[in-house]
Amino acid sequence: MRKLKFHPSGNFNEYYAQELTIFETDFGRVSLIVGLMALFAIVPLVLSPYMLYIVNMIGIASIAAIGLNILIGYTGQISLGHGAFFGVGAYAAAILATSLGMPFIVAVPAAGVITALVGMIFGIPSGRLKGLYLTIATLAGQFIIEYVLVHWESLTKGTMGINLPAATLFGLELFSDRSFFFVIFISLVIMVLMAVNLMRTKYGRAFIAIRDNDRAAEGMGIPIFRYKLLAFAISSFYAGCAGGLWAFYMRSITTEPFNLNLSIEYIAMVIIGGMGNIAGSIFGAVFITFLNEGLRWGTDILINLGTFSSAALTMAPLREFVFGLAIVLFILFEPRGLAEVWRIVRSSFRLWPFSY
Amino acid sequence: MDFFLQLLINGLCLGFLYGLSAMGFVMIFKSSSVLNFAHGELIALGAFLFLALVTWAGIPIPISFLLTLAVCFCFGFIVERFFLRPLIGEPLIFVIMLTVGLASMFKGLMLLIWGGNLHTYPDILPASLAIQLGPVTIPPVYIASLVIGLIFLSLFGLFFKYSSQGIYMRSVADNQRAALSLGVHVKRVFALSWAIASLVAGMSGIVLGIINGINVHNLSGIGLKVFPVVILGGLDSIGGAIIGGLIIGLLESFTGGYISTSLSEVVPFIVLVFILLIKPYGLFGLVEIERV
């Protein structure tokens, strides 16, 4: 058996493969396994249904945020249409489940694939455009998809929305928050593993090369248009799967939630969590979901105390304000996000008391 | 034919307003290459400040108009100084996201203060100003907006052509590094362009408020409509912004009149995607040449 690595006192890598390991130390591997076991064994038993609902929302948001991070953080293509792609996934899953009667386990990945195709269509402008212009093109994509969802009534039932049948998995009906917890978090673990490993392959390295300088990447023989489309497809696949899970979890969907604000919310998760960092997306999803819930809770308390009447203090504007403030403060003071904060905290513990 | 004429006039007026709103946006982009997602909120802020001064403080209209413009000017200056300046030289996405965050902040703040309802100004313009053009009546607000817009356009034309600050701004827009090496205070130019853009936004907010009433959501929505307009005209061309505005306004008015009103909201964005695919730098924009 090889020697276990715990706290190396420096960087002793001799091969490129050593740079690419997921875990720098065996300590990380052990703590991850312990953490996952705790997550699946303790969390669903201890938490109340409402808390479990929030945790599930975090799981779904994490999947979508990881997808966006692959696009923004790794490939450097800014997309303002991720909320709409999430909506496409939700609708695709709902339509597949109701009209075609597809079972849950097929409908969700199928929704992901359909969303990936839609994402590729809106990724086509990336062949000629970059930076600001691409951002505006994806903004247009957001509005066009929103319009189609509302107005293609024969397929999406317009503003009426769609009710989904209960999800069944291996003959078991998933109706409680707890059973969904397992489904969502097992998918999250699979999706995280896929994303982390994708970034270690040739495709991931090509994405990073395109982010750093796309002309130079092209010069080194990377077909950038194909890779950009691939990045759009993968990112939308994640959004579609998250949307499909969300649709089955909510049991009824309307077009309302998939607006520009949702897209901005996902970008906020990526930025606040840390761009180009998979764990960061999860941090970001946790932060934004708790921010939303905390604000709801806070406004409820203020209204109950009678300091403000419920008419004067509504949740939406305050949420909007705090949300913007969080984005601005993170960009100004910690642009590398919560992942960087986490790294600093961890290494200061590790190096204590002789930090250098 | 009457219907067509009415749509034509409406479209032109609407388009002129879009162009006016886009002007400030282009100014910021031209000097500092910042894509300002908070432009709609700056527009709404101008409208609400004017409302507050006219109805709550009861200040006479011409004075409150000037006061609003002055406050907007200072506000733009402050925004640049405290939020945008620390990000000079940072990657694009941070700058974009900062303006998105600012937009969300300002919008939330305005909703907290004024609520999401529709407000209206008291009658400002006499109805006798209306012009009868054949079978079509042009309401006085449109004429006032046209006059105000033309005054501002010519003022800015003169400012950019003859004043030293205007020449500095043009030089920074042309080549930032060369301007820096020739002793232009580039940071001051950034601040000034934000201040002027915010002033123009405030002015167009007042005009839009007179026409459609003042509502946070509608006015900040105009900030998003600005994107098709500027892409059509080219991101860095002020004249292009006006022409792009006219085209988008006509397009919206005719789609609304002949096809459906809900489609008219999306049509600018559909056109936008096609324009981007065919002519990525707009009709009048400069083609960026890039070297590795």
XYZ file of C-alpha atoms in Angstrom:
648
model
C 0.000 0.000 0.000
C 1.274 3.430 -0.854
C 2.027 5.945 1.813
C -0.910 8.118 2.797
C -0.428 11.813 2.173
C -1.752 14.226 4.710
C -0.086 17.589 4.973
C 2.677 18.090 2.462
C 5.061 20.887 3.348
C 5.462 21.947 -0.232
C 4.815 21.032 -3.829
C 6.745 17.911 -4.771
C 5.013 17.047 -8.035
C 7.251 15.442 -10.617
C 4.717 14.477 -13.265
C 1.924 16.391 -14.934
C -0.464 13.642 -13.834
C 0.244 14.547 -10.226
C -0.945 18.087 -10.905
C -4.215 16.733 -12.184
C -5.270 14.744 -9.136
C -8.606 15.733 -7.676
C -7.455 15.404 -4.094
C -4.186 16.985 -3.108
C -4.058 14.964 0.074
C -5.672 11.789 1.340
C -7.141 13.952 4.062
C -9.358 15.553 1.438
C -10.491 12.173 0.103
C -11.332 10.863 3.570
C -13.183 13.988 4.607
C -15.204 13.950 1.399
C -16.300 10.350 1.953
C -17.174 11.078 5.579
C -19.016 14.207 4.515
C -21.041 12.374 1.854
C -21.949 9.618 4.292
C -23.076 12.200 6.811
C -25.071 13.994 4.108
C -26.988 10.909 3.051
C -27.346 9.264 6.463
C -28.008 12.149 8.832
C -29.451 15.118 6.908
C -32.684 13.495 5.632
C -33.463 12.038 9.072
C -32.785 15.127 11.143
C -34.225 17.969 9.123
C -37.829 19.091 9.137
C -39.715 18.849 5.814
C -39.411 22.590 5.270
C -35.647 22.564 5.816
C -35.422 19.527 3.583
C -37.290 21.448 0.900
C -34.674 24.206 1.116
C -31.851 21.676 0.956
C -33.444 20.120 -2.134
C -33.689 23.533 -3.750
C -29.998 24.018 -3.037
C -29.278 20.688 -4.724
C -31.203 21.607 -7.873
C -29.706 25.089 -7.998
C -26.224 23.589 -7.591
C -26.666 21.394 -10.653
C -27.750 24.351 -12.774
C -25.002 26.583 -11.347
C -22.324 23.995 -12.131
C -23.560 23.967 -15.713
C -23.304 27.728 -15.933
C -19.875 27.639 -14.329
C -18.639 25.304 -17.064
C -19.730 27.915 -19.579
C -18.712 31.122 -17.794
C -15.941 30.066 -15.448
C -14.165 27.531 -17.644
C -14.968 28.502 -21.226
C -15.325 32.231 -20.663
C -18.618 32.611 -22.570
C -21.002 34.819 -20.614
C -24.593 33.631 -20.902
C -27.610 35.574 -19.703
C -30.022 32.871 -20.828
C -29.423 30.136 -18.294
C -32.756 30.704 -16.552
C -34.536 30.173 -19.849
C -32.613 26.944 -20.475
C -33.642 25.789 -17.015
C -37.211 26.512 -18.095
C -36.757 24.582 -21.340
C -35.601 21.597 -19.283
C -38.574 21.854 -16.952
C -41.034 22.081 -19.846
C -39.343 19.311 -21.797
C -39.578 16.982 -18.814
C -43.192 17.948 -18.184
C -44.246 17.449 -21.794
C -42.371 14.146 -22.106
C -43.979 12.893 -18.914
C -47.528 13.977 -19.707
C -47.879 13.572 -23.483
C -45.529 10.656 -24.071
C -45.878 9.090 -20.637
C -42.151 8.737 -20.180
C -41.037 7.529 -16.760
C -39.113 9.866 -14.492
C -35.725 8.251 -14.950
C -35.902 8.628 -18.747
C -37.662 11.981 -18.856
C -35.082 13.931 -16.879
C -31.993 12.990 -18.937
C -34.071 13.339 -22.108
C -35.023 16.832 -20.982
C -31.315 17.492 -20.499
C -30.563 16.365 -24.049
C -33.359 18.478 -25.531
C -32.113 21.498 -23.610
C -28.591 20.795 -24.822
C -29.868 20.957 -28.417
C -31.685 24.239 -27.715
C -28.556 25.545 -26.014
C -26.499 24.698 -29.084
C -28.877 26.704 -31.277
C -28.338 29.742 -29.076
C -24.637 28.968 -28.954
C -24.308 29.390 -32.729
C -23.760 33.167 -32.456
C -20.647 32.365 -30.420
C -18.986 31.359 -33.680
C -18.728 34.975 -34.704
C -19.288 36.887 -31.522
C -17.500 37.145 -28.270
C -17.542 39.052 -25.051
C -20.115 41.809 -24.929
C -21.797 40.881 -28.176
C -22.293 37.279 -27.152
C -23.734 38.402 -23.818
C -26.299 40.487 -25.676
C -27.097 37.578 -28.016
C -27.802 35.292 -25.047
C -29.939 38.040 -23.528
C -31.974 37.985 -26.721
C -32.136 34.185 -26.403
C -33.618 34.571 -22.936
C -36.445 36.773 -24.213
C -37.124 34.633 -27.280
C -37.351 31.410 -25.252
C -39.600 33.110 -22.697
C -41.896 34.252 -25.513
C -42.007 30.795 -27.069
C -42.809 29.150 -23.722
C -45.732 31.498 -23.152
C -47.101 31.580 -26.702
C -46.620 28.072 -28.100
C -49.859 27.090 -26.429
C -50.476 23.792 -28.200
C -47.300 22.451 -26.620
C -46.737 24.331 -23.381
C -50.368 25.230 -22.519
C -49.246 28.864 -22.226
C -49.902 30.596 -18.959
C -52.060 27.717 -17.692
C -49.025 25.630 -16.911
C -48.667 21.849 -16.826
C -49.324 19.423 -13.991
C -46.987 16.479 -13.797
C -47.713 12.936 -12.642
C -45.884 11.750 -9.548
C -42.369 10.585 -10.259
C -41.773 6.895 -9.880
C -38.408 5.250 -9.604
C -38.019 1.441 -9.700
C -41.688 1.030 -8.834
C -41.506 3.371 -5.844
C -43.517 6.551 -5.891
C -41.509 9.621 -4.976
C -43.844 11.925 -3.124
C -42.044 13.094 0.001
C -39.270 15.649 0.301
C -37.117 12.915 1.769
C -37.303 10.559 -1.198
C -36.612 13.476 -3.511
C -33.638 14.397 -1.371
C -31.972 11.136 -2.316
C -32.795 11.470 -6.003
C -31.577 15.063 -6.202
C -28.396 14.576 -4.249
C -27.385 11.362 -5.972
C -27.811 13.197 -9.283
C -25.811 16.121 -7.875
C -22.949 13.831 -6.875
C -22.927 12.219 -10.332
C -23.055 15.620 -12.041
C -20.237 16.993 -9.874
C -18.082 13.962 -10.612
C -18.765 14.374 -14.318
C -17.911 18.068 -14.242
C -14.730 17.656 -12.201
C -13.489 14.891 -14.453
C -14.506 16.707 -17.620
C -12.126 19.481 -16.676
C -9.250 17.005 -16.479
C -9.775 15.744 -20.025
C -8.685 17.234 -23.311
C -12.065 18.897 -23.645
C -11.761 20.659 -20.306
C -8.278 21.868 -21.098
C -9.480 23.126 -24.464
C -12.279 25.047 -22.714
C -9.770 26.689 -20.403
C -7.512 27.558 -23.325
C -10.464 29.205 -25.088
C -11.266 31.186 -21.948
C -7.718 32.441 -21.591
C -7.282 33.483 -25.199
C -9.459 32.116 -27.951
C -7.294 33.320 -30.836
C -4.249 31.665 -29.315
C -6.261 28.522 -28.678
C -7.273 28.442 -32.320
C -3.654 28.867 -33.276
C -2.768 25.824 -31.233
C -5.197 23.726 -33.208
C -8.361 23.799 -31.112
C -11.444 24.131 -33.337
C -12.923 26.867 -31.179
C -16.389 27.050 -32.705
C -16.975 23.342 -32.147
C -15.697 23.547 -28.599
C -17.735 26.626 -27.790
C -20.856 24.854 -29.062
C -19.910 21.849 -26.955
C -19.570 24.076 -23.899
C -23.007 25.549 -24.591
C -24.430 22.046 -25.002
C -22.915 20.719 -21.762
C -23.938 23.776 -19.825
C -27.508 23.583 -21.109
C -27.579 19.858 -20.426
C -26.924 20.595 -16.755
C -29.559 23.328 -16.770
C -32.034 20.976 -18.484
C -31.488 18.158 -16.003
C -31.881 20.585 -13.103
C -35.045 21.961 -14.713
C -36.424 18.437 -15.220
C -35.801 17.514 -11.589
C -37.390 20.787 -10.515
C -40.482 20.154 -12.626
C -40.997 16.700 -11.110
C -40.360 18.023 -7.625
C -42.788 20.946 -7.974
C -45.420 18.796 -9.741
C -46.847 21.828 -11.542
C -45.026 24.399 -13.615
C -45.878 27.734 -15.192
C -43.797 30.005 -17.373
C -43.376 32.689 -14.735
C -40.247 31.640 -12.827
C -37.991 31.318 -15.869
C -37.365 35.015 -16.419
C -34.275 37.158 -16.626
C -34.105 37.376 -12.840
C -33.523 33.631 -12.661
C -30.678 33.916 -15.159
C -29.153 36.680 -13.085
C -29.609 34.569 -9.987
C -27.557 31.765 -11.550
C -24.830 34.158 -12.639
C -24.799 35.523 -9.098
C -24.309 31.978 -7.801
C -21.360 31.470 -10.112
C -19.751 34.800 -9.229
C -20.407 34.652 -5.493
C -19.297 31.026 -5.375
C -16.208 31.514 -7.499
C -15.710 31.294 -11.227
C -13.848 28.299 -12.570
C -14.457 26.309 -9.422
C -16.960 23.458 -9.229
C -17.187 23.487 -5.440
C -17.687 27.239 -5.687
C -20.932 26.762 -7.616
C -22.304 24.723 -4.744
C -21.225 27.380 -2.246
C -22.911 29.975 -4.427
C -26.129 27.958 -4.634
C -26.153 27.543 -0.854
C -25.487 31.254 -0.315
C -28.166 32.507 -2.714
C -30.822 30.030 -1.542
C -30.205 30.892 2.100
C -30.167 34.588 1.228
C -33.604 34.205 -0.348
C -34.960 32.235 2.596
C -33.317 34.515 5.152
C -34.878 37.559 3.557
C -38.306 35.948 3.503
C -37.916 35.069 7.143
C -36.623 38.543 8.006
C -39.463 40.390 6.286
C -41.993 38.087 7.953
C -40.571 38.949 11.371
C -40.588 42.673 10.658
C -44.190 42.501 9.489
C -45.230 40.481 12.540
C -43.523 42.932 14.866
C -45.653 45.644 13.328
C -42.712 47.932 12.575
C -43.790 47.945 8.978
C -47.160 47.246 7.497
C -47.180 44.382 5.034
C -48.163 46.787 2.278
C -45.125 49.000 2.814
C -42.619 46.214 3.108
C -42.982 43.568 0.488
C -40.476 40.853 0.017
C -39.637 41.359 -3.651
C -38.012 44.820 -3.650
C -35.964 44.153 -0.538
C -34.817 40.871 -1.985
C -33.893 42.594 -5.196
C -31.892 45.208 -3.302
C -29.998 42.806 -1.043
C -29.347 40.568 -3.990
C -27.773 43.355 -6.010
C -25.809 44.490 -2.978
C -24.401 40.973 -2.458
C -23.273 40.762 -6.090
C -21.676 44.210 -5.977
C -19.886 43.614 -2.678
C -18.519 40.256 -3.784
C -17.221 41.669 -7.059
C -15.592 44.617 -5.333
C -14.089 42.801 -2.366
C -13.750 39.089 -3.187
C -14.005 38.603 -6.933
C -12.840 35.022 -6.670
C -15.812 34.226 -4.516
C -16.611 31.998 -1.571
C -14.353 29.239 -2.887
C -11.407 31.578 -2.332
C -12.638 32.489 1.177
C -12.906 28.784 1.933
C -9.375 28.178 0.664
C -7.969 31.005 2.766
C -9.742 29.813 5.909
C -8.596 26.248 5.313
C -4.986 27.091 4.686
C -4.801 29.439 7.645
C -5.962 26.567 9.850
C -3.495 24.237 8.216
C -0.555 26.566 8.595
C -1.373 27.803 12.074
C 0.616 28.947 14.061
C 3.537 29.251 11.654
C 1.909 30.797 8.617
C 4.304 32.270 6.140
C -53.977 54.337 -44.764
C -54.829 56.347 -41.640
C -53.933 53.361 -39.536
C -50.633 53.024 -41.370
C -49.830 56.711 -40.878
C -50.698 56.530 -37.205
C -48.430 53.526 -36.781
C -45.684 55.289 -38.704
C -45.867 58.389 -36.526
C -46.084 56.354 -33.334
C -43.164 54.230 -34.409
C -41.026 57.231 -35.250
C -41.810 58.925 -31.915
C -41.184 55.725 -29.977
C -38.012 55.129 -31.937
C -36.771 58.633 -31.268
C -37.275 58.018 -27.543
C -35.393 54.725 -27.762
C -32.608 56.471 -29.569
C -32.522 59.169 -26.919
C -32.367 56.567 -24.156
C -29.651 54.704 -26.001
C -27.517 57.825 -26.357
C -26.320 57.782 -22.749
C -25.644 54.083 -22.989
C -23.491 54.540 -26.071
C -21.599 57.358 -24.392
C -20.497 55.110 -21.552
C -19.608 52.297 -23.891
C -17.689 54.581 -26.223
C -15.402 56.028 -23.587
C -14.958 53.142 -21.158
C -16.247 49.994 -23.006
C -18.595 49.216 -20.137
C -21.871 47.559 -21.055
C -24.250 49.248 -18.662
C -27.094 46.983 -17.574
C -28.221 49.602 -15.053
C -29.134 52.113 -17.733
C -32.856 51.459 -17.402
C -32.611 52.126 -13.690
C -30.836 55.421 -14.330
C -33.723 56.328 -16.652
C -36.272 55.404 -13.995
C -34.344 57.362 -11.359
C -34.570 60.534 -13.424
C -38.314 60.082 -13.867
C -38.898 59.517 -10.160
C -36.682 62.390 -9.031
C -38.647 64.726 -11.266
C -41.881 63.310 -9.883
C -40.711 63.839 -6.319
C -39.588 67.398 -6.990
C -42.745 68.392 -8.867
C -45.466 66.753 -6.793
C -43.999 66.294 -3.320
C -41.696 69.280 -3.030
C -43.876 71.458 -5.256
C -40.983 73.136 -7.038
C -41.879 74.850 -10.339
C -41.449 72.613 -13.364
C -38.523 74.267 -15.183
C -36.484 74.488 -11.976
C -37.193 70.894 -11.001
C -36.271 69.781 -14.518
C -32.845 71.390 -14.157
C -32.484 70.160 -10.562
C -33.242 66.583 -11.653
C -30.621 66.781 -14.363
C -28.077 68.137 -11.868
C -28.786 65.382 -9.353
C -28.565 62.724 -12.087
C -25.242 64.189 -13.188
C -23.824 63.916 -9.665
C -25.299 60.450 -9.226
C -23.579 59.156 -12.345
C -20.344 60.653 -11.098
C -20.693 58.923 -7.715
C -21.570 55.562 -9.275
C -18.472 55.666 -11.427
C -16.236 56.790 -8.573
C -17.301 54.167 -6.049
C -18.338 51.149 -8.113
C -16.786 51.214 -11.555
C -13.385 52.712 -10.864
C -12.071 49.849 -8.701
C -12.795 47.521 -11.609
C -10.692 49.250 -14.256
C -8.630 46.508 -15.882
C -10.663 43.628 -14.417
C -12.168 40.926 -16.669
C -15.272 41.773 -18.651
C -17.661 39.561 -16.728
C -17.006 41.341 -13.443
C -17.807 44.690 -14.979
C -20.978 43.349 -16.620
C -22.084 41.639 -13.442
C -21.369 44.724 -11.384
C -23.764 46.742 -13.515
C -26.298 43.906 -13.268
C -25.922 44.018 -9.493
C -26.242 47.800 -9.462
C -29.369 47.530 -11.603
C -30.929 45.128 -9.152
C -29.919 47.374 -6.219
C -31.334 50.572 -7.697
C -34.506 48.831 -8.814
C -35.077 47.373 -5.356
C -34.439 50.736 -3.756
C -36.858 52.531 -6.063
C -39.510 49.869 -5.495
C -39.060 50.266 -1.742
C -39.501 54.035 -1.941
C -42.120 54.447 -4.674
C -43.704 51.002 -4.990
C -44.542 49.198 -8.194
C -47.620 51.275 -9.079
C -48.074 53.578 -12.000
C -47.527 57.235 -11.173
C -48.285 60.164 -13.444
C -47.090 63.722 -13.615
C -49.589 66.545 -13.364
C -50.419 68.034 -16.762
C -47.277 69.792 -17.812
C -47.861 70.665 -21.417
C -50.827 72.566 -22.824
C -52.933 70.548 -25.281
C -52.857 73.415 -27.797
C -49.345 72.345 -28.779
C -50.715 69.311 -30.591
C -50.126 69.279 -34.327
C -52.693 68.037 -36.812
C -50.886 66.236 -39.611
C -53.483 65.216 -42.172
C -55.703 62.698 -40.419
C -53.199 62.031 -37.628
C -52.825 64.036 -34.440
C -49.407 64.244 -32.865
C -49.818 64.720 -29.117
C -47.868 67.595 -27.507
C -45.571 65.327 -25.483
C -44.133 63.845 -28.627
C -43.414 67.279 -29.969
C -41.846 68.333 -26.690
C -39.718 65.201 -26.644
C -38.637 65.822 -30.199
C -37.645 69.391 -29.348
C -35.834 68.411 -26.159
C -34.104 65.549 -27.947
C -32.943 67.729 -30.809
C -31.693 70.407 -28.388
C -29.690 67.807 -26.485
C -28.347 66.213 -29.645
C -27.079 69.527 -30.974
C -25.686 70.509 -27.561
C -23.765 67.260 -27.394
C -22.607 67.651 -30.952
C -21.165 71.057 -30.086
C -19.744 69.748 -26.795
C -17.910 66.883 -28.467
C -16.688 69.014 -31.331
C -15.470 72.162 -29.587
C -15.090 71.868 -25.802
C -11.803 70.566 -24.445
C -13.547 67.962 -22.249
C -15.477 66.743 -25.273
C -12.278 66.392 -27.255
C -10.696 64.466 -24.364
C -13.674 62.129 -24.367
C -13.383 61.538 -28.071
C -9.681 60.875 -27.775
C -10.219 58.301 -25.028
C -12.909 56.631 -27.104
C -10.567 56.529 -30.062
C -7.513 55.112 -28.350
C -7.292 54.918 -24.603
C -3.581 54.272 -24.386
C -2.608 56.984 -26.816
C -4.832 59.453 -24.964
C -3.208 58.480 -21.687
C 0.263 59.025 -23.087
C -0.718 62.457 -24.364
C -1.718 63.548 -20.885
C -5.485 63.074 -20.940
C -6.867 62.298 -17.495
C -8.602 59.093 -18.569
C -10.222 58.372 -15.203
C -11.776 61.819 -15.161
C -13.091 61.164 -18.652
C -14.710 57.936 -17.440
C -16.324 59.777 -14.546
C -17.525 62.546 -16.814
C -18.983 60.128 -19.334
C -20.920 58.332 -16.587
C -22.154 61.658 -15.282
C -23.273 62.852 -18.715
C -24.809 59.481 -19.552
C -26.753 59.532 -16.321
C -27.925 63.059 -17.109
C -29.131 62.005 -20.551
C -30.796 58.946 -19.014
C -32.562 61.149 -16.481
C -33.769 63.447 -19.231
C -35.136 60.572 -21.302
C -36.718 59.192 -18.132
C -38.651 62.421 -17.657
C -39.834 62.411 -21.274
C -40.820 58.733 -21.132
C -42.580 59.365 -17.837
C -44.638 62.154 -19.357
C -45.698 59.895 -22.216
C -46.296 56.499 -20.607
C -46.543 57.279 -16.912
C -43.887 56.326 -14.408
C -43.485 52.730 -13.378
C -40.261 51.147 -12.184
C -40.730 47.960 -14.180
C -41.592 49.654 -17.468
C -38.823 52.194 -17.283
C -36.132 49.703 -16.341
C -37.445 47.494 -19.139
C -36.536 50.285 -21.546
C -32.956 49.750 -20.367
C -33.082 46.274 -21.924
C -34.722 47.543 -25.126
C -31.655 49.700 -25.516
C -29.613 46.617 -26.457
C -31.256 45.882 -29.828
C -31.127 49.601 -30.570
C -27.425 49.976 -29.958
C -26.510 46.709 -31.631
C -28.402 47.794 -34.717
C -26.695 51.152 -34.744
C -23.307 49.928 -33.622
C -22.279 50.033 -29.982
C -20.030 53.041 -30.355
C -21.941 55.383 -32.617
C -24.225 58.070 -31.188
C -25.788 58.847 -34.555
C -26.251 55.113 -35.060
C -28.118 54.938 -31.761
C -30.737 57.393 -33.040
C -31.124 55.567 -36.359
C -31.207 52.185 -34.625
C -33.835 53.569 -32.274
C -35.986 54.744 -35.183
C -35.753 51.353 -36.912
C -36.610 49.432 -33.746
C -39.443 51.849 -32.938
C -40.992 51.452 -36.403
C -40.559 47.691 -36.264
C -42.246 47.489 -32.899
C -45.086 49.758 -33.901
C -45.832 47.903 -37.143
C -45.621 44.436 -35.581
C -47.874 45.641 -32.789
C -50.345 47.088 -35.273
C -50.461 44.360 -37.896
C -49.461 41.113 -36.188
C -49.811 41.030 -32.419
C -48.918 43.239 -29.496
C -47.176 40.489 -27.552
C -44.892 39.756 -30.487
C -43.884 43.405 -30.693
C -42.074 43.046 -27.358
C -39.865 40.247 -28.696
C -39.374 41.334 -32.298
C -36.465 43.680 -31.483
C -34.600 40.783 -29.906
C -35.231 38.446 -32.839
C -33.913 41.137 -35.178
C -30.998 41.586 -32.811
C -29.929 37.954 -33.138
C -30.047 38.127 -36.938
C -28.128 41.390 -37.041
C -25.485 39.881 -34.786
C -25.184 36.878 -37.057
C -24.931 38.899 -40.255
C -23.169 42.077 -39.194
C -21.683 41.492 -35.737
C -20.543 45.058 -35.191
C -23.831 46.684 -36.148
C -24.648 48.952 -39.048
C -22.401 51.819 -38.007
C -20.061 50.225 -35.477
C -16.307 49.991 -35.740
C -14.961 46.538 -36.501
C -12.611 45.482 -33.741
C -9.329 44.159 -35.014
C -7.760 41.801 -32.600
C -4.232 40.563 -32.276
C -3.032 37.728 -30.115
